[in-house]
Short mmCIF file of C-alpha atoms in Angstrom, two decimals:
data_model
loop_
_atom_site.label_atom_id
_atom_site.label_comp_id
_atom_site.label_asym_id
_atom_site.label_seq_id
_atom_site.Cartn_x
_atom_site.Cartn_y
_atom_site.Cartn_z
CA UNK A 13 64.19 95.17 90.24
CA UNK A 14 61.29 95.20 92.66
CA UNK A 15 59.85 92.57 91.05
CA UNK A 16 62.48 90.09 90.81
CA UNK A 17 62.29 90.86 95.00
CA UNK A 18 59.15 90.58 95.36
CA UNK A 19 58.86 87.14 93.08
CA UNK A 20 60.99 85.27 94.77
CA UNK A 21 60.84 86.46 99.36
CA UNK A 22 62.44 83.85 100.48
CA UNK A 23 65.27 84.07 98.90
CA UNK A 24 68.55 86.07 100.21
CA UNK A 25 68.49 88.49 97.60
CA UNK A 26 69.20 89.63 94.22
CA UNK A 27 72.38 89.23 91.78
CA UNK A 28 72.79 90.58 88.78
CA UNK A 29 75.58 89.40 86.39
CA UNK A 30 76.60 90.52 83.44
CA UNK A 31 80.24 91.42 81.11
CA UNK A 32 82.31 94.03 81.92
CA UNK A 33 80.19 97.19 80.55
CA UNK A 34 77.14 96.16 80.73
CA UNK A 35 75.75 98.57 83.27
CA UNK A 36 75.94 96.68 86.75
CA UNK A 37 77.61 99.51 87.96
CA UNK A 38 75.16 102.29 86.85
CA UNK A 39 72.35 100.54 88.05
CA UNK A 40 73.76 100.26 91.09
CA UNK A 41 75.04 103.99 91.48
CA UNK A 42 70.98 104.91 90.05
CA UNK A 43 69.20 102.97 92.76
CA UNK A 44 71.68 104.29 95.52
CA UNK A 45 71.51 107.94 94.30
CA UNK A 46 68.48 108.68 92.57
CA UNK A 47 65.02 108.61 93.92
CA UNK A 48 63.54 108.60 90.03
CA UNK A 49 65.25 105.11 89.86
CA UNK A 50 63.09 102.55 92.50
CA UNK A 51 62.01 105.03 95.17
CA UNK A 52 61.04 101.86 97.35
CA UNK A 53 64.55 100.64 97.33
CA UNK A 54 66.42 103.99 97.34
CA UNK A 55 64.65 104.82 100.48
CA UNK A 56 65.02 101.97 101.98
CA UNK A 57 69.04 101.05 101.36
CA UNK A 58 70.79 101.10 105.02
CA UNK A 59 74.20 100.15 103.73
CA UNK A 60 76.04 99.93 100.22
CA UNK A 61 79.83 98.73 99.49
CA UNK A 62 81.72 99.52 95.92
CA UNK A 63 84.22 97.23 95.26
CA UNK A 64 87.48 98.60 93.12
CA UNK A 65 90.09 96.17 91.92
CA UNK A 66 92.51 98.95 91.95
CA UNK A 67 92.02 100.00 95.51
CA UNK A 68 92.26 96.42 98.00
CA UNK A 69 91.12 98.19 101.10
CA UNK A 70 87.56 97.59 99.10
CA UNK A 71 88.58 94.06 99.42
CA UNK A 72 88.82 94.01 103.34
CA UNK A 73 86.48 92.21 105.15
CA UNK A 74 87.08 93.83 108.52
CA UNK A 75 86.69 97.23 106.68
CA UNK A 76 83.34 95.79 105.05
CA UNK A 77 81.90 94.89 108.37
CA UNK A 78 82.89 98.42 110.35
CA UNK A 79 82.14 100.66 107.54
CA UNK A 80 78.33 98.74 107.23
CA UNK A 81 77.98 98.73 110.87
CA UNK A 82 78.28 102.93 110.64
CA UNK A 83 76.37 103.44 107.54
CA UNK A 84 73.14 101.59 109.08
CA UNK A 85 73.75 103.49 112.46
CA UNK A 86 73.08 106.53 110.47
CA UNK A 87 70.05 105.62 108.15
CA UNK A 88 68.06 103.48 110.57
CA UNK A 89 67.15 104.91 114.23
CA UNK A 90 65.93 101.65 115.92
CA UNK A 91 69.40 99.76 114.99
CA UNK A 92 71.45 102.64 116.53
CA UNK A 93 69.33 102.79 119.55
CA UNK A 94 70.34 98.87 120.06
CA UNK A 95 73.77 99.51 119.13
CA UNK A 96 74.05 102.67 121.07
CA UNK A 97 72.82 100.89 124.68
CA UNK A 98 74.88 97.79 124.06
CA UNK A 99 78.58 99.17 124.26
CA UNK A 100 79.70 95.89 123.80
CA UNK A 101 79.43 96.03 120.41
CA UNK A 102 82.13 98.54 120.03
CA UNK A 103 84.41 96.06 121.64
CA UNK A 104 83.54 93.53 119.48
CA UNK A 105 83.74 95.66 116.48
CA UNK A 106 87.20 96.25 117.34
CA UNK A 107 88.48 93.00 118.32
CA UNK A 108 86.74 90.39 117.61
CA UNK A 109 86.05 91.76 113.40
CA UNK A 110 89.97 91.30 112.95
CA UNK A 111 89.93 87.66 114.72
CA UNK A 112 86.66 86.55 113.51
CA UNK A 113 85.44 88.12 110.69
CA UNK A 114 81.87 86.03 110.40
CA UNK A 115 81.33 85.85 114.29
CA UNK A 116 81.99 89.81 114.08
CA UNK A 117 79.31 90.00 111.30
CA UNK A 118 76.40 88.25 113.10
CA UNK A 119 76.94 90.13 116.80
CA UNK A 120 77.08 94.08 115.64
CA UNK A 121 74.86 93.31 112.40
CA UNK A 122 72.84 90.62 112.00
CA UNK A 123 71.78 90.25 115.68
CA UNK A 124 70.56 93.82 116.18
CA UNK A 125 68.66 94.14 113.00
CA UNK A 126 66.76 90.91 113.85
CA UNK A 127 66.44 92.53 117.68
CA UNK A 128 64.55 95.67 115.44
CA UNK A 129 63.12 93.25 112.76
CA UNK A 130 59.65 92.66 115.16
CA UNK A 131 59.39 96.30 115.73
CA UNK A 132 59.41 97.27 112.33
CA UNK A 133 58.52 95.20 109.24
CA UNK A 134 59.97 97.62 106.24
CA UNK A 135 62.02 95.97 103.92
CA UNK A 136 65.95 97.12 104.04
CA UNK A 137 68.55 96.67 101.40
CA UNK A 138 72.32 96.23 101.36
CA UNK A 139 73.88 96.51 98.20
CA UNK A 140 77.43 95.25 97.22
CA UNK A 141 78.25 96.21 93.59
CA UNK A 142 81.21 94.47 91.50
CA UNK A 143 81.52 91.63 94.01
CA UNK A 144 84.22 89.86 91.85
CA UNK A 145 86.72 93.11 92.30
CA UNK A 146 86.57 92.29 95.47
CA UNK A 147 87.87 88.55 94.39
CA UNK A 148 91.44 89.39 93.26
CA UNK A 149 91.67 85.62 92.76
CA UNK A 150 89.45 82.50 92.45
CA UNK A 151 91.31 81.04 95.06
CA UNK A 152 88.68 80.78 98.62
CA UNK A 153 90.18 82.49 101.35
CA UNK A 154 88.37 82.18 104.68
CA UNK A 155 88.44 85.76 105.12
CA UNK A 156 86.72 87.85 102.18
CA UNK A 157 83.47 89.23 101.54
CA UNK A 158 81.92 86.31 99.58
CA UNK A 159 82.82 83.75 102.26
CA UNK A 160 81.27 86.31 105.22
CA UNK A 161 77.76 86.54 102.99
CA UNK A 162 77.29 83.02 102.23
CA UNK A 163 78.48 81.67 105.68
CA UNK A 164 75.72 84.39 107.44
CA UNK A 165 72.93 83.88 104.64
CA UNK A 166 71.10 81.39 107.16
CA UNK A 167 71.32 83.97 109.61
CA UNK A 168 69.66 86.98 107.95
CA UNK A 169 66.57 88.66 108.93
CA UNK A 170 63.90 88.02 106.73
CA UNK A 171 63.33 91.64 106.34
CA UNK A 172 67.08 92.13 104.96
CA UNK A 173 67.89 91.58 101.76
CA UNK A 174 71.30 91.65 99.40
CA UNK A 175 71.71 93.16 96.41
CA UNK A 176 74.75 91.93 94.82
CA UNK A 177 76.61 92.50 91.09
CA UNK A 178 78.97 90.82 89.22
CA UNK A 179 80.63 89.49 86.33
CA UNK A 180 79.98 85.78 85.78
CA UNK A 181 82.31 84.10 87.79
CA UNK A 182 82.63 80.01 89.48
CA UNK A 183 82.54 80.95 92.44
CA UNK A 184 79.47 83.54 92.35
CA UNK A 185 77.85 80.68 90.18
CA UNK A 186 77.82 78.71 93.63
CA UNK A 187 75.22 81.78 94.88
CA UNK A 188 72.11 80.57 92.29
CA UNK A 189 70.38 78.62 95.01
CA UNK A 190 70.28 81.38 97.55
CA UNK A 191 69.64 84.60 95.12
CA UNK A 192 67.28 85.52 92.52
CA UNK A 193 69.68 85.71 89.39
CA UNK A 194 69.16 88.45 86.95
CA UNK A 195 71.37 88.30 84.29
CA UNK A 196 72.11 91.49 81.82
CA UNK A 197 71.45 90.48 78.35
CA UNK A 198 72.84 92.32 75.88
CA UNK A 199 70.40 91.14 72.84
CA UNK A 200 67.96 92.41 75.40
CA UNK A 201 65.40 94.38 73.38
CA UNK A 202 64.74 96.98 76.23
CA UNK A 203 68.58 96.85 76.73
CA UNK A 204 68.94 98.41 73.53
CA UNK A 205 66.48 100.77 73.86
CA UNK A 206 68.42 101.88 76.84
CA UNK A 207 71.36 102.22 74.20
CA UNK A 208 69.64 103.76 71.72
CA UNK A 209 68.71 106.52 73.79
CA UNK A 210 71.73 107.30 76.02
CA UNK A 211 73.54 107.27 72.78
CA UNK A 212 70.87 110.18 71.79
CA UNK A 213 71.28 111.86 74.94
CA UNK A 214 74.83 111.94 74.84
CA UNK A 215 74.89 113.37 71.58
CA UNK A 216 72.14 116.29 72.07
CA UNK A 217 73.72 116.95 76.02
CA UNK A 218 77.30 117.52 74.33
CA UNK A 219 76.70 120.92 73.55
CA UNK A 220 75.21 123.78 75.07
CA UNK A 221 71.90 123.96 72.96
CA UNK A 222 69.79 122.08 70.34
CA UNK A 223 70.70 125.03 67.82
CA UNK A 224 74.69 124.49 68.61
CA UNK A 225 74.11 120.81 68.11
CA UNK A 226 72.31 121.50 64.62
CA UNK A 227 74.82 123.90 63.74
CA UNK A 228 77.59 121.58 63.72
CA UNK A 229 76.10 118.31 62.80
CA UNK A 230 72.95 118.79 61.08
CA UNK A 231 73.43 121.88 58.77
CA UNK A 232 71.52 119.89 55.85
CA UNK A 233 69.34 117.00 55.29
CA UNK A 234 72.18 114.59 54.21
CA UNK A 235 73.85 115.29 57.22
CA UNK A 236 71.14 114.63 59.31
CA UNK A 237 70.74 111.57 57.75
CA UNK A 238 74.70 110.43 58.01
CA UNK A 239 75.10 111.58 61.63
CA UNK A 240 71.27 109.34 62.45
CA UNK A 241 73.18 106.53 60.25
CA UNK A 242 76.21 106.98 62.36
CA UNK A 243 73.95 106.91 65.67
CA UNK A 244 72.70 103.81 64.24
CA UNK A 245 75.62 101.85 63.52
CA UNK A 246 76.63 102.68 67.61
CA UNK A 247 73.40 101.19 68.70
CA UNK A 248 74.18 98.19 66.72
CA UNK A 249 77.46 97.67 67.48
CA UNK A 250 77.50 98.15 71.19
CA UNK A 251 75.51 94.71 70.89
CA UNK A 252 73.99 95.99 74.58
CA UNK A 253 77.46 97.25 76.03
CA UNK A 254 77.21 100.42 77.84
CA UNK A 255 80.63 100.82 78.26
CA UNK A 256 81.23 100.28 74.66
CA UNK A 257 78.32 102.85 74.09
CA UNK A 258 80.14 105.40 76.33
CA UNK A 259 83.50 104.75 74.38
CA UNK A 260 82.24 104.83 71.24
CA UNK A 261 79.84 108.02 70.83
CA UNK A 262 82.73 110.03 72.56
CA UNK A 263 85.38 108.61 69.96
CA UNK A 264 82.04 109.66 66.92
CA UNK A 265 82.06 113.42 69.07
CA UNK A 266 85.31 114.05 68.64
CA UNK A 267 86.30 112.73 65.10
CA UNK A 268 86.48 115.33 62.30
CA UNK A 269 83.06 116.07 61.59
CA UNK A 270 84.05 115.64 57.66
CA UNK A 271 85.08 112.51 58.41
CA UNK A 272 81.09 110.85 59.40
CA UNK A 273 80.46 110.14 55.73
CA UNK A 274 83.20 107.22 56.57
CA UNK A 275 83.83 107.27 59.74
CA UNK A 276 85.49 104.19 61.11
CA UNK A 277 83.40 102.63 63.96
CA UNK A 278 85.49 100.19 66.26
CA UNK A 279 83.63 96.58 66.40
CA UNK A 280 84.97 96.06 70.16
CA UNK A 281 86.32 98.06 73.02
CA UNK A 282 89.72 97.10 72.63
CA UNK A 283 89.53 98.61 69.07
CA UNK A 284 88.32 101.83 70.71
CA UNK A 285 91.07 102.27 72.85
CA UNK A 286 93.31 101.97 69.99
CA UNK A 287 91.86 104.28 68.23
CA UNK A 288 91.91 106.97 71.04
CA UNK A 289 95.74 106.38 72.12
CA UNK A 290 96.02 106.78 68.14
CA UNK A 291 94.85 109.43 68.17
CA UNK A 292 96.13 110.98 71.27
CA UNK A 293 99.82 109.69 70.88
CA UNK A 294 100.61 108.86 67.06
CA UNK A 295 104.14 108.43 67.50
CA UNK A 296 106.21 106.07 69.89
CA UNK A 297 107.79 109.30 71.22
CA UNK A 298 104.97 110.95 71.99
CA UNK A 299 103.60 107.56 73.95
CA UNK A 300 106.70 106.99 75.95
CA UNK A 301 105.77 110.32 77.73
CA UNK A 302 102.90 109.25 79.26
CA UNK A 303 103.60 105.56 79.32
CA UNK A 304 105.23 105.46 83.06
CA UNK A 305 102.06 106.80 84.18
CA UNK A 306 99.73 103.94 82.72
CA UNK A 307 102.36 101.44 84.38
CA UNK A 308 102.12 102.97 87.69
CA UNK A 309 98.46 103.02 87.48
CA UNK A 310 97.97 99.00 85.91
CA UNK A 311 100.22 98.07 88.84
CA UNK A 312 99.35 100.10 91.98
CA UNK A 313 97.12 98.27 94.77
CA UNK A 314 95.36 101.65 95.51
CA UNK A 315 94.19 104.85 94.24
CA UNK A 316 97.83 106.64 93.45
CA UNK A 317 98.72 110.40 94.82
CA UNK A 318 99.90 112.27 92.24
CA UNK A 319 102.56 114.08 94.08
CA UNK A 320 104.01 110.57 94.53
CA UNK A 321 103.40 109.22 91.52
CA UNK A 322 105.62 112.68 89.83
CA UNK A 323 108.22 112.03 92.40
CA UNK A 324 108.40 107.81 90.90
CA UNK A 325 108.59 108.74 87.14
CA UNK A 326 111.74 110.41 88.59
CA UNK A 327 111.51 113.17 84.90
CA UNK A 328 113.57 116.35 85.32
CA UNK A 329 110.44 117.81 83.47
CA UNK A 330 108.29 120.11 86.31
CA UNK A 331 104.82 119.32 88.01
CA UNK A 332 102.91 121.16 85.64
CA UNK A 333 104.18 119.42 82.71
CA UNK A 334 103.38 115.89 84.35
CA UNK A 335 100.30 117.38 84.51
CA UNK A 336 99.42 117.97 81.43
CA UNK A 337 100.27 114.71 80.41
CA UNK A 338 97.77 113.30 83.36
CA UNK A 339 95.30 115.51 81.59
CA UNK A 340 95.91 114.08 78.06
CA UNK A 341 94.87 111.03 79.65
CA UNK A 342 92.05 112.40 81.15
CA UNK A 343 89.52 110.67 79.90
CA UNK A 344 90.53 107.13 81.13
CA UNK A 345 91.28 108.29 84.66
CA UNK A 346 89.35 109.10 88.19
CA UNK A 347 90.51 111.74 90.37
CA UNK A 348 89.63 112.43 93.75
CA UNK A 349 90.56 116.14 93.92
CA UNK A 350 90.23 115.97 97.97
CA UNK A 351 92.67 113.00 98.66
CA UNK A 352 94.70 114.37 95.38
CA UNK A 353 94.97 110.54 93.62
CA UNK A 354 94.23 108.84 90.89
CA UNK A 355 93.47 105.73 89.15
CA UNK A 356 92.05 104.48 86.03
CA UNK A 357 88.26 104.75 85.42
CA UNK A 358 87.37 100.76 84.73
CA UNK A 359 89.14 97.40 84.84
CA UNK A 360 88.36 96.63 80.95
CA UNK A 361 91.12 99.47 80.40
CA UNK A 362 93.77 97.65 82.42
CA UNK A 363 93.05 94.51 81.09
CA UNK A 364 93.54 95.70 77.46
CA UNK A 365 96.65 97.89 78.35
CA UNK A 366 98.36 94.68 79.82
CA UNK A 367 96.63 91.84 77.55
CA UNK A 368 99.32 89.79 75.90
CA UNK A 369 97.16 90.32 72.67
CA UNK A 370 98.54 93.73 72.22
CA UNK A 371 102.09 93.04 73.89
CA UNK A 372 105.41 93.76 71.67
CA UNK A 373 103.05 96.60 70.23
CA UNK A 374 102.72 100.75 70.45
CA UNK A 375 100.42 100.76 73.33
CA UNK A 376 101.24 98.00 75.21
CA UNK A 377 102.12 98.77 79.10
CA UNK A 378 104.22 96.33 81.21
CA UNK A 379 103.04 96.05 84.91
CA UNK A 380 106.16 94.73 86.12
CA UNK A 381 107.28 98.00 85.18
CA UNK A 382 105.05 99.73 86.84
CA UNK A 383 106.01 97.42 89.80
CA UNK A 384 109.38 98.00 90.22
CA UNK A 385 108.92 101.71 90.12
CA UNK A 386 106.08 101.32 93.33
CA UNK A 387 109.18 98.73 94.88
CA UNK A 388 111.78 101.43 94.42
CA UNK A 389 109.73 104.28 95.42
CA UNK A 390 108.42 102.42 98.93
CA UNK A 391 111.60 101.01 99.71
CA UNK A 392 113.16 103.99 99.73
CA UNK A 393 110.15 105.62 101.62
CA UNK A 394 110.67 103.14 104.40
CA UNK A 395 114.53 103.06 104.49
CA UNK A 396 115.75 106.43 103.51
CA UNK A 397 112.34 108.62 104.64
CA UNK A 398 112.33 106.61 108.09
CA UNK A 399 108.42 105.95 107.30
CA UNK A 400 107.18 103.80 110.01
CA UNK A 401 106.98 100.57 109.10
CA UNK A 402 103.02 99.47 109.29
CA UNK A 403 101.93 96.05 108.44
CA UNK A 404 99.69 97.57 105.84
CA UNK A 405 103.14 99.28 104.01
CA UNK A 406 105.56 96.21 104.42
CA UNK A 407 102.80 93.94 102.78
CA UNK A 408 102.51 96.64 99.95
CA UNK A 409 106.15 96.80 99.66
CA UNK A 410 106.12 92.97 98.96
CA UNK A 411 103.80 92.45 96.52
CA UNK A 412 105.65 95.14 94.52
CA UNK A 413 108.62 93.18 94.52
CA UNK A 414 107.47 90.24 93.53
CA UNK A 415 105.59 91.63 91.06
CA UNK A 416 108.86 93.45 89.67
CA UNK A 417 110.24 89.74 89.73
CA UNK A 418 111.99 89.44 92.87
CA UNK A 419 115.08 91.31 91.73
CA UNK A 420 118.22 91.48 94.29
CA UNK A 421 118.50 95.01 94.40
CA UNK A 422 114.95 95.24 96.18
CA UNK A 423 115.74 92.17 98.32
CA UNK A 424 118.66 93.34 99.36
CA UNK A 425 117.07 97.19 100.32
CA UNK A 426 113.80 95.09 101.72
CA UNK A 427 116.49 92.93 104.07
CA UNK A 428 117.55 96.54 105.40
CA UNK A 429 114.21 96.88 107.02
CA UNK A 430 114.47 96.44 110.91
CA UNK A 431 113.46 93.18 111.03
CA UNK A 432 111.98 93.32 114.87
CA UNK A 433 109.68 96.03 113.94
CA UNK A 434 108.09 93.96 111.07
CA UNK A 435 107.65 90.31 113.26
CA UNK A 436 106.56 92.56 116.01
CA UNK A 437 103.93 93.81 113.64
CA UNK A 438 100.23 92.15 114.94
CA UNK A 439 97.47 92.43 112.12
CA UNK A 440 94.11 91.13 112.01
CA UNK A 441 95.20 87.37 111.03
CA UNK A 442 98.06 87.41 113.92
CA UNK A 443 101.60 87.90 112.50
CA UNK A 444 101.98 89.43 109.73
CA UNK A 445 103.55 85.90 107.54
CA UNK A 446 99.60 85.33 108.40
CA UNK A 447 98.06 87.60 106.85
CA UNK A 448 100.44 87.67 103.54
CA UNK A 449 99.58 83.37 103.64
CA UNK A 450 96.15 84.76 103.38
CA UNK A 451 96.32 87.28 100.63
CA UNK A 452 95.59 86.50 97.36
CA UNK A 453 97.98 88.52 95.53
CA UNK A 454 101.56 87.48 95.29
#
């Protein structure tokens, strides 16, 4: 990675592309968080953004911009002297970001780390990881992320550079000129060497000690040799697909361990989830339990409370049972114990759950489902609850419902909104008709 910035200065940046699983992400999360990864660019990162297509306050630009402007007030002295005496800034941050999103950028950014940039010639990073889940659409809008970096790339200290990911995409295609390109290949040699031994890692880390390990898999010589032929067949089936990798060895850990003469290893990631929701829920009853929480989850716009998410599936079962059944789907899900939500752990997951490949069968999960359950549950939130009615909720509220496919019912309940409070609402893009003409969502 320090090469491919050092090869090429006068360039922006770096991007790395590469298919869903292929380890953009945990290269990322290494350089951020671990000084054994590039020390020179761990120490020297002043801001970072995660994108999440399940959570669209990642997508905000204004968000971007305020959150960055803090992070590098914290990690770089010089810049927060600058910002500190100029209280401008803090006006600007406030009211010009929602108005003028680029303008915003260069004032409380760009212009105080170039006022710095003489006085100190280190090197800084900002890294954006998963730029195109913060692209719910190809569609340009003149108000997200992408737009903001290329219409300020002219503008950026030469002592600044980006660090962007991504899956290949048209309009992160249009970025080759300005950024080294480093694409993950899969048939990579060294990127299966990286395969080959997480896969061993994984295996030897799962249990407590080396002896435990050889207790349960390795009791003889032929199986040593099956479980090293098993390992094997992972390596060369991941074809250079971390995410695959992950899937797979934990679907090889917990199979039978009579079963590894001839063990079934899935050729894709689809196949893999199969195989676990097989597993997990054999029957059709045992499926429909937990499938209102996948349909919540494929649909939601943000990370999901629990609490609220109970209260939607509407059961007469109690919490602890709903519980349970989030814990049978453990594996695919992120919590946040603090905030108490949830959502599911990668986009590849939500795509296969709602691919029309799969639909009419078992495991199939209908978003508009999911939809009109969010629709019900916020309408009545904002009606019923008396919820105040924030530009943020009523645009929530509307994507649900046309999601669930514009049925009456929710029309009618939306139409019992107060109707002053919600063209009274101002939001960063003026009226709120604005800023839903400038989402990209339905």
């Amino acid at each position: 990675m320090e090469e491919s910035f050092e090869a090429n200065n006068s360039k922006v940046g770096v991007l790395i592309t590469g298919a869903p699983g292929s380890g953009k992400s945990a290269l990322v999360a290494q350089l951020i968080c671990s000084r054994t990864s590039s020390l020179f660019i761990h120490n020297n990162i002043i801001g970072y953004h995660i994108c999440c297509y399940s959570n669209k306050g990642t997508q905000n630009v204004v968000k971007f911009i305020r959150n960055l402007f803090h992070m590098i007030a914290r990690r770089v002295s010089k810049y927060r002297e600058v910002v500190t005496m100029n209280r401008s800034l803090r006006k600007i941050l406030d009211h010009l970001c929602p108005l003028k999103p680029s303008a915003c950028f260069r004032k409380v950014i760009l212009d105080p780390l170039k006022q710095i940039e003489g006085q100190d010639l280190t090197v800084r990073y900002i890294v954006i990881d998963a730029m195109d889940e913060c692209m719910p659409s190809d569609t340009q809008t003149s108000s997200d992320i992408l737009t903001l970096i290329r219409e300020n790339m002219h503008s950026l200290p030469r002592s600044v550079k980006i660090l962007l990911t991504s899956r290949p995409m048209r309009r992160i295609s249009n970025l080759k000129q300005f950024f080294t390109i480093v694409d993950i290949d899969p048939a990579d040699p060294k990127n299966i060497d990286d395969i080959d031994s997480y896969i061993a890692r994984r295996v030897y880390f799962e249990y407590s000690s080396f002896a435990t390990f050889s207790l349960r898999f390795v009791s003889g010589i032929d199986d040593r040799v099956t479980l090293l032929h098993v390992m094997s067949k992972l390596v060369n089936q991941s074809q250079g697909n971390f995410l695959f990798a992950r899937e797979a060895i934990q679907f090889t850990l917990t199979s039978p361990t009579e079963n590894y003469g001839s063990l079934f290893l899935p050729q894709t990631l689809g196949d893999i989830y199969h195989k676990y929701f097989q597993r997990a829920f054999p029957t059709r009853d045992s499926f429909t339990l937990v499938r209102p929480i996948l349909e919540l989850l494929v649909a939601a716009t943000a990370p999901l409370s629990t609490t609220d998410m109970f209260k939607m599936i509407g059961k007469e079962d109690k919490y602890e049972y709903f519980e349970s059944k989030l814990n049978e789907l453990s594996h695919f899900l992120r919590f946040n114990k603090i905030q108490g939500t949830v959502n599911l752990y990668h986009k590849a997951l939500a795509d296969w759950l709602t691919s029309s490949e799969i639909e009419g069968e078992l495991y199939y999960v209908s978003k508009e489902e999911g939809c009109r359950m969010l629709a019900k549950y916020c309408l009545n939130l904002l009606i019923k609850e008396h919820f105040s009615v924030t530009a943020e909720m009523v645009l929530q509220v509307s994507q649900y419902i046309s999601c669930a496919g514009m049925e009456e019912k929710h029309i009618a309940a939306f139409k019992l909104l107060p109707s002053g409070n919600i063209t009274n609402i101002k939001t960063a893009h003026g009226s709120l008709l604005h800023t839903a003409a400038l989402s990209s969502d339905p």
